[in-house]
PDB file of N, CA and C in Angstrom:
ATOM      1  N   MET A   1       0.843  -1.046   0.028  1.00 92.00           N
ATOM      2  CA  MET A   1      -0.073   0.015  -0.004  1.00 92.00           C
ATOM      3  C   MET A   1       1.026   1.295   0.114  1.00 92.00           C
ATOM      4  N   LYS A   2       0.578   2.237  -0.828  1.00 95.00           N
ATOM      5  CA  LYS A   2       1.165   3.297  -0.944  1.00 95.00           C
ATOM      6  C   LYS A   2       0.470   4.541  -0.292  1.00 95.00           C
ATOM      7  N   ILE A   3       1.059   5.258   0.557  1.00 95.00           N
ATOM      8  CA  ILE A   3       0.468   6.566   1.176  1.00 95.00           C
ATOM      9  C   ILE A   3       0.752   7.673   0.315  1.00 95.00           C
ATOM     10  N   LYS A   4      -0.318   8.619  -0.194  1.00 95.00           N
ATOM     11  CA  LYS A   4      -0.048   9.815  -0.705  1.00 95.00           C
ATOM     12  C   LYS A   4      -0.448  10.915   0.114  1.00 95.00           C
ATOM     13  N   TRP A   5       0.590  11.708   0.670  1.00 95.00           N
ATOM     14  CA  TRP A   5       0.233  12.825   1.371  1.00 95.00           C
ATOM     15  C   TRP A   5      -0.242  13.952   0.870  1.00 95.00           C
ATOM     16  N   ASN A   6      -0.936  14.678   1.296  1.00 95.00           N
ATOM     17  CA  ASN A   6      -1.615  15.858   0.945  1.00 95.00           C
ATOM     18  C   ASN A   6      -1.129  17.074   1.543  1.00 95.00           C
ATOM     19  N   ARG A   7       0.072  17.575   0.765  1.00 92.00           N
ATOM     20  CA  ARG A   7       1.093  18.517   1.202  1.00 92.00           C
ATOM     21  C   ARG A   7       0.127  19.921   1.405  1.00 92.00           C
ATOM     22  N   GLU A   8      -0.889  20.243   0.772  1.00 92.00           N
ATOM     23  CA  GLU A   8      -1.596  21.474   0.708  1.00 92.00           C
ATOM     24  C   GLU A   8      -2.464  21.398   2.191  1.00 92.00           C
ATOM     25  N   ALA A   9      -2.797  20.429   2.437  1.00 94.00           N
ATOM     26  CA  ALA A   9      -3.341  20.145   3.773  1.00 94.00           C
ATOM     27  C   ALA A   9      -2.432  20.551   4.827  1.00 94.00           C
ATOM     28  N   PHE A  10      -1.245  19.994   4.759  1.00 93.00           N
ATOM     29  CA  PHE A  10      -0.307  20.229   5.869  1.00 93.00           C
ATOM     30  C   PHE A  10       0.046  21.604   6.053  1.00 93.00           C
ATOM     31  N   GLU A  11      -0.024  22.409   4.928  1.00 91.00           N
ATOM     32  CA  GLU A  11       0.366  23.702   4.855  1.00 91.00           C
ATOM     33  C   GLU A  11      -0.587  24.475   5.614  1.00 91.00           C
ATOM     34  N   GLN A  12      -1.893  24.042   5.117  1.00 93.00           N
ATOM     35  CA  GLN A  12      -2.997  24.806   5.896  1.00 93.00           C
ATOM     36  C   GLN A  12      -3.081  24.491   7.313  1.00 93.00           C
ATOM     37  N   ILE A  13      -2.854  23.391   7.623  1.00 94.00           N
ATOM     38  CA  ILE A  13      -2.771  23.140   9.265  1.00 94.00           C
ATOM     39  C   ILE A  13      -1.562  24.203   9.831  1.00 94.00           C
ATOM     40  N   ARG A  14      -0.512  24.237   9.178  1.00 92.00           N
ATOM     41  CA  ARG A  14       0.554  24.861   9.730  1.00 92.00           C
ATOM     42  C   ARG A  14       0.324  26.206   9.810  1.00 92.00           C
ATOM     43  N   ARG A  15      -0.475  26.907   9.123  1.00 93.00           N
ATOM     44  CA  ARG A  15      -0.868  28.302   8.919  1.00 93.00           C
ATOM     45  C   ARG A  15      -2.246  28.718   9.679  1.00 93.00           C
ATOM     46  N   ALA A  16      -2.932  27.582  10.238  1.00 96.00           N
ATOM     47  CA  ALA A  16      -4.200  27.700  10.910  1.00 96.00           C
ATOM     48  C   ALA A  16      -4.118  28.848  12.178  1.00 96.00           C
ATOM     49  N   PRO A  17      -4.910  29.651  12.365  1.00 96.00           N
ATOM     50  CA  PRO A  17      -5.048  30.647  13.327  1.00 96.00           C
ATOM     51  C   PRO A  17      -4.664  30.113  14.758  1.00 96.00           C
ATOM     52  N   GLY A  18      -5.378  28.814  14.934  1.00 97.00           N
ATOM     53  CA  GLY A  18      -5.168  28.191  16.294  1.00 97.00           C
ATOM     54  C   GLY A  18      -3.674  28.044  16.640  1.00 97.00           C
ATOM     55  N   ILE A  19      -2.930  27.442  15.492  1.00 96.00           N
ATOM     56  CA  ILE A  19      -1.595  27.031  15.310  1.00 96.00           C
ATOM     57  C   ILE A  19      -0.683  28.320  15.819  1.00 96.00           C
ATOM     58  N   VAL A  20      -0.939  29.446  15.025  1.00 96.00           N
ATOM     59  CA  VAL A  20      -0.194  30.528  15.087  1.00 96.00           C
ATOM     60  C   VAL A  20      -0.134  31.018  16.431  1.00 96.00           C
ATOM     61  N   ALA A  21      -1.838  31.085  17.004  1.00 97.00           N
ATOM     62  CA  ALA A  21      -1.711  31.698  18.347  1.00 97.00           C
ATOM     63  C   ALA A  21      -1.085  30.798  19.374  1.00 97.00           C
ATOM     64  N   ASP A  22      -0.903  29.674  19.161  1.00 98.00           N
ATOM     65  CA  ASP A  22      -0.242  28.698  20.119  1.00 98.00           C
ATOM     66  C   ASP A  22       1.280  28.817  20.113  1.00 98.00           C
ATOM     67  N   LEU A  23       1.925  28.888  18.852  1.00 97.00           N
ATOM     68  CA  LEU A  23       3.213  29.115  18.722  1.00 97.00           C
ATOM     69  C   LEU A  23       3.638  30.621  19.072  1.00 97.00           C
ATOM     70  N   ASN A  24       2.749  31.399  19.032  1.00 98.00           N
ATOM     71  CA  ASN A  24       3.084  32.971  19.786  1.00 98.00           C
ATOM     72  C   ASN A  24       3.161  32.882  21.102  1.00 98.00           C
ATOM     73  N   ALA A  25       2.205  32.169  21.757  1.00 98.00           N
ATOM     74  CA  ALA A  25       1.862  32.041  23.132  1.00 98.00           C
ATOM     75  C   ALA A  25       3.086  31.272  23.754  1.00 98.00           C
ATOM     76  N   ARG A  26       3.632  30.177  23.041  1.00 98.00           N
ATOM     77  CA  ARG A  26       4.837  29.495  23.569  1.00 98.00           C
ATOM     78  C   ARG A  26       6.034  30.254  23.523  1.00 98.00           C
ATOM     79  N   ALA A  27       6.317  31.149  22.274  1.00 98.00           N
ATOM     80  CA  ALA A  27       7.152  31.870  22.241  1.00 98.00           C
ATOM     81  C   ALA A  27       7.407  33.031  23.464  1.00 98.00           C
ATOM     82  N   GLY A  28       6.074  33.611  23.569  1.00 98.00           N
ATOM     83  CA  GLY A  28       5.944  34.530  24.709  1.00 98.00           C
ATOM     84  C   GLY A  28       6.377  33.875  26.193  1.00 98.00           C
ATOM     85  N   ARG A  29       6.108  32.844  26.446  1.00 98.00           N
ATOM     86  CA  ARG A  29       6.318  32.063  27.647  1.00 98.00           C
ATOM     87  C   ARG A  29       7.773  31.806  27.938  1.00 98.00           C
ATOM     88  N   ILE A  30       8.402  31.314  26.759  1.00 99.00           N
ATOM     89  CA  ILE A  30       9.860  31.149  26.951  1.00 99.00           C
ATOM     90  C   ILE A  30      10.812  32.449  27.002  1.00 99.00           C
ATOM     91  N   ALA A  31      10.178  33.378  26.486  1.00 98.00           N
ATOM     92  CA  ALA A  31      11.007  34.896  26.523  1.00 98.00           C
ATOM     93  C   ALA A  31      10.870  35.449  27.805  1.00 98.00           C
ATOM     94  N   GLU A  32       9.434  35.341  28.456  1.00 98.00           N
ATOM     95  CA  GLU A  32       9.228  35.518  29.621  1.00 98.00           C
ATOM     96  C   GLU A  32       9.962  34.754  30.816  1.00 98.00           C
ATOM     97  N   ALA A  33      10.271  33.496  30.662  1.00 98.00           N
ATOM     98  CA  ALA A  33      11.068  32.702  31.415  1.00 98.00           C
ATOM     99  C   ALA A  33      12.474  33.283  31.377  1.00 98.00           C
ATOM    100  N   ALA A  34      13.037  33.659  30.138  1.00 98.00           N
ATOM    101  CA  ALA A  34      14.415  33.908  29.820  1.00 98.00           C
ATOM    102  C   ALA A  34      14.657  35.181  30.736  1.00 98.00           C
ATOM    103  N   GLY A  35      13.836  36.197  30.817  1.00 98.00           N
ATOM    104  CA  GLY A  35      13.941  37.419  31.412  1.00 98.00           C
ATOM    105  C   GLY A  35      14.153  38.512  30.781  1.00 98.00           C
ATOM    106  N   PRO A  36      14.368  39.636  31.267  1.00 98.00           N
ATOM    107  CA  PRO A  36      14.247  40.918  30.524  1.00 98.00           C
ATOM    108  C   PRO A  36      15.375  41.031  29.276  1.00 98.00           C
ATOM    109  N   GLY A  37      15.071  41.518  28.543  1.00 98.00           N
ATOM    110  CA  GLY A  37      16.123  41.797  27.200  1.00 98.00           C
ATOM    111  C   GLY A  37      15.906  40.613  26.147  1.00 98.00           C
ATOM    112  N   PHE A  38      14.816  39.673  26.555  1.00 99.00           N
ATOM    113  CA  PHE A  38      14.508  38.383  25.506  1.00 99.00           C
ATOM    114  C   PHE A  38      13.205  38.772  24.960  1.00 99.00           C
ATOM    115  N   GLU A  39      12.920  38.787  23.630  1.00 98.00           N
ATOM    116  CA  GLU A  39      11.747  38.957  22.968  1.00 98.00           C
ATOM    117  C   GLU A  39      11.334  38.217  22.130  1.00 98.00           C
ATOM    118  N   PRO A  40       9.652  37.822  22.018  1.00 98.00           N
ATOM    119  CA  PRO A  40       9.392  36.755  21.129  1.00 98.00           C
ATOM    120  C   PRO A  40       9.335  37.399  19.759  1.00 98.00           C
ATOM    121  N   GLY A  41       9.156  36.470  18.732  1.00 97.00           N
ATOM    122  CA  GLY A  41       9.061  37.283  17.314  1.00 97.00           C
ATOM    123  C   GLY A  41       8.049  35.993  16.805  1.00 97.00           C
ATOM    124  N   SER A  42       7.797  36.490  15.646  1.00 96.00           N
ATOM    125  CA  SER A  42       6.977  35.316  14.613  1.00 96.00           C
ATOM    126  C   SER A  42       7.061  35.933  13.248  1.00 96.00           C
ATOM    127  N   TYR A  43       6.857  34.793  12.292  1.00 94.00           N
ATOM    128  CA  TYR A  43       6.589  35.379  10.854  1.00 94.00           C
ATOM    129  C   TYR A  43       6.212  34.184  10.149  1.00 94.00           C
ATOM    130  N   GLU A  44       5.474  34.408   9.002  1.00 92.00           N
ATOM    131  CA  GLU A  44       5.063  33.190   8.282  1.00 92.00           C
ATOM    132  C   GLU A  44       6.191  33.063   7.337  1.00 92.00           C
ATOM    133  N   GLY A  45       6.718  32.038   7.231  1.00 90.00           N
ATOM    134  CA  GLY A  45       7.440  31.420   6.306  1.00 90.00           C
ATOM    135  C   GLY A  45       6.747  31.019   4.872  1.00 90.00           C
ATOM    136  N   LYS A  46       7.370  30.441   4.032  1.00 88.00           N
ATOM    137  CA  LYS A  46       6.957  29.941   2.816  1.00 88.00           C
ATOM    138  C   LYS A  46       5.952  28.855   3.041  1.00 88.00           C
ATOM    139  N   THR A  47       6.163  27.842   4.033  1.00 87.00           N
ATOM    140  CA  THR A  47       5.232  26.675   4.119  1.00 87.00           C
ATOM    141  C   THR A  47       4.475  26.672   5.460  1.00 87.00           C
ATOM    142  N   ARG A  48       4.993  27.453   6.453  1.00 91.00           N
ATOM    143  CA  ARG A  48       4.362  27.718   7.821  1.00 91.00           C
ATOM    144  C   ARG A  48       4.891  28.819   8.590  1.00 91.00           C
ATOM    145  N   HIS A  49       4.119  29.130   9.660  1.00 93.00           N
ATOM    146  CA  HIS A  49       4.377  30.139  10.375  1.00 93.00           C
ATOM    147  C   HIS A  49       5.589  29.724  11.544  1.00 93.00           C
ATOM    148  N   ARG A  50       6.230  30.608  11.946  1.00 96.00           N
ATOM    149  CA  ARG A  50       7.346  30.174  12.649  1.00 96.00           C
ATOM    150  C   ARG A  50       7.450  31.141  13.960  1.00 96.00           C
ATOM    151  N   ALA A  51       7.955  30.738  15.099  1.00 97.00           N
ATOM    152  CA  ALA A  51       8.102  31.770  16.395  1.00 97.00           C
ATOM    153  C   ALA A  51       9.412  31.474  16.798  1.00 97.00           C
ATOM    154  N   SER A  52      10.090  32.575  17.260  1.00 97.00           N
ATOM    155  CA  SER A  52      11.449  32.447  17.877  1.00 97.00           C
ATOM    156  C   SER A  52      11.408  33.605  18.992  1.00 97.00           C
ATOM    157  N   VAL A  53      12.619  33.339  19.815  1.00 98.00           N
ATOM    158  CA  VAL A  53      12.960  34.218  20.827  1.00 98.00           C
ATOM    159  C   VAL A  53      14.190  34.681  20.559  1.00 98.00           C
ATOM    160  N   ILE A  54      14.338  35.968  20.457  1.00 98.00           N
ATOM    161  CA  ILE A  54      15.664  36.803  20.460  1.00 98.00           C
ATOM    162  C   ILE A  54      16.120  37.453  21.597  1.00 98.00           C
ATOM    163  N   THR A  55      17.479  37.587  21.538  1.00 98.00           N
ATOM    164  CA  THR A  55      18.156  38.624  22.287  1.00 98.00           C
ATOM    165  C   THR A  55      17.949  40.031  21.986  1.00 98.00           C
ATOM    166  N   ALA A  56      17.176  40.811  22.816  1.00 98.00           N
ATOM    167  CA  ALA A  56      17.155  42.404  22.200  1.00 98.00           C
ATOM    168  C   ALA A  56      18.089  43.196  22.737  1.00 98.00           C
ATOM    169  N   THR A  57      18.815  42.870  23.699  1.00 98.00           N
ATOM    170  CA  THR A  57      19.762  43.802  24.294  1.00 98.00           C
ATOM    171  C   THR A  57      21.046  43.214  24.154  1.00 98.00           C
ATOM    172  N   ALA A  58      22.154  43.946  24.542  1.00 98.00           N
ATOM    173  CA  ALA A  58      23.535  43.456  24.488  1.00 98.00           C
ATOM    174  C   ALA A  58      23.802  42.600  25.849  1.00 98.00           C
ATOM    175  N   LYS A  59      23.112  42.860  26.863  1.00 98.00           N
ATOM    176  CA  LYS A  59      23.161  42.498  28.103  1.00 98.00           C
ATOM    177  C   LYS A  59      22.578  40.896  27.947  1.00 98.00           C
ATOM    178  N   ALA A  60      21.558  40.888  27.378  1.00 98.00           N
ATOM    179  CA  ALA A  60      20.900  39.544  27.154  1.00 98.00           C
ATOM    180  C   ALA A  60      21.570  38.757  26.228  1.00 98.00           C
ATOM    181  N   LYS A  61      22.189  39.144  25.326  1.00 98.00           N
ATOM    182  CA  LYS A  61      22.910  38.407  24.160  1.00 98.00           C
ATOM    183  C   LYS A  61      24.273  37.827  25.115  1.00 98.00           C
ATOM    184  N   ALA A  62      24.871  38.702  25.919  1.00 98.00           N
ATOM    185  CA  ALA A  62      26.074  38.179  26.702  1.00 98.00           C
ATOM    186  C   ALA A  62      25.499  37.232  27.726  1.00 98.00           C
ATOM    187  N   GLN A  63      24.286  37.347  28.484  1.00 98.00           N
ATOM    188  CA  GLN A  63      24.020  36.429  29.212  1.00 98.00           C
ATOM    189  C   GLN A  63      23.440  35.212  28.473  1.00 98.00           C
ATOM    190  N   ASP A  64      23.065  35.174  27.525  1.00 98.00           N
ATOM    191  CA  ASP A  64      22.494  33.727  26.705  1.00 98.00           C
ATOM    192  C   ASP A  64      23.775  33.333  26.255  1.00 98.00           C
ATOM    193  N   ALA A  65      24.883  33.888  25.814  1.00 98.00           N
ATOM    194  CA  ALA A  65      26.066  33.209  25.402  1.00 98.00           C
ATOM    195  C   ALA A  65      26.846  32.555  26.559  1.00 98.00           C
ATOM    196  N   LYS A  66      26.789  32.994  27.595  1.00 98.00           N
ATOM    197  CA  LYS A  66      27.410  32.430  28.729  1.00 98.00           C
ATOM    198  C   LYS A  66      26.688  31.351  29.369  1.00 98.00           C
ATOM    199  N   HIS A  67      25.244  31.616  29.524  1.00 98.00           N
ATOM    200  CA  HIS A  67      24.424  30.863  30.449  1.00 98.00           C
ATOM    201  C   HIS A  67      23.642  29.822  29.550  1.00 98.00           C
ATOM    202  N   HIS A  68      23.259  29.917  28.257  1.00 98.00           N
ATOM    203  CA  HIS A  68      22.474  29.388  27.570  1.00 98.00           C
ATOM    204  C   HIS A  68      20.898  29.480  27.965  1.00 98.00           C
ATOM    205  N   THR A  69      20.578  30.836  28.169  1.00 98.00           N
ATOM    206  CA  THR A  69      19.461  31.285  28.823  1.00 98.00           C
ATOM    207  C   THR A  69      18.110  30.926  28.274  1.00 98.00           C
ATOM    208  N   ILE A  70      18.274  30.913  26.798  1.00 98.00           N
ATOM    209  CA  ILE A  70      16.999  30.796  25.975  1.00 98.00           C
ATOM    210  C   ILE A  70      16.744  29.304  25.956  1.00 98.00           C
ATOM    211  N   LEU A  71      17.801  28.509  25.947  1.00 98.00           N
ATOM    212  CA  LEU A  71      18.017  27.005  25.692  1.00 98.00           C
ATOM    213  C   LEU A  71      17.284  26.603  27.085  1.00 98.00           C
ATOM    214  N   ARG A  72      17.693  27.231  28.321  1.00 98.00           N
ATOM    215  CA  ARG A  72      17.302  26.732  29.345  1.00 98.00           C
ATOM    216  C   ARG A  72      15.705  27.129  29.767  1.00 98.00           C
ATOM    217  N   SER A  73      15.450  28.037  29.037  1.00 98.00           N
ATOM    218  CA  SER A  73      13.924  28.394  29.123  1.00 98.00           C
ATOM    219  C   SER A  73      12.824  27.618  28.349  1.00 98.00           C
ATOM    220  N   VAL A  74      13.330  26.661  27.363  1.00 98.00           N
ATOM    221  CA  VAL A  74      12.479  26.128  26.485  1.00 98.00           C
ATOM    222  C   VAL A  74      11.381  25.413  27.106  1.00 98.00           C
ATOM    223  N   ASP A  75      11.648  24.616  28.352  1.00 98.00           N
ATOM    224  CA  ASP A  75      10.430  23.938  29.021  1.00 98.00           C
ATOM    225  C   ASP A  75       9.225  24.903  29.257  1.00 98.00           C
ATOM    226  N   ALA A  76       9.557  26.210  29.645  1.00 97.00           N
ATOM    227  CA  ALA A  76       8.343  27.188  29.770  1.00 97.00           C
ATOM    228  C   ALA A  76       7.285  27.089  28.654  1.00 97.00           C
ATOM    229  N   GLY A  77       7.901  26.885  27.308  1.00 96.00           N
ATOM    230  CA  GLY A  77       6.856  26.793  26.294  1.00 96.00           C
ATOM    231  C   GLY A  77       6.285  25.427  26.007  1.00 96.00           C
ATOM    232  N   ARG A  78       6.238  24.763  26.897  1.00 94.00           N
ATOM    233  CA  ARG A  78       5.570  23.379  26.578  1.00 94.00           C
ATOM    234  C   ARG A  78       4.379  23.451  27.226  1.00 94.00           C
TER     235      ARG A  78
END
């Protein structure tokens, strides 16, 4: 038996408003757990919506480089 994937349906799911809201909420929780100077961001890519957490200040960048703050905060997004 051969499975034929419906790629358009996958793309629709990845761009659904509920998924976008969930991604944004998760990024927000991670940024909040990381502390001041970390900001959530999101954008719609070619096939899906993406969320990220960035260092918005030099202090946050140095803190993340030394302590891996964003990585240690990922559990807050679960």
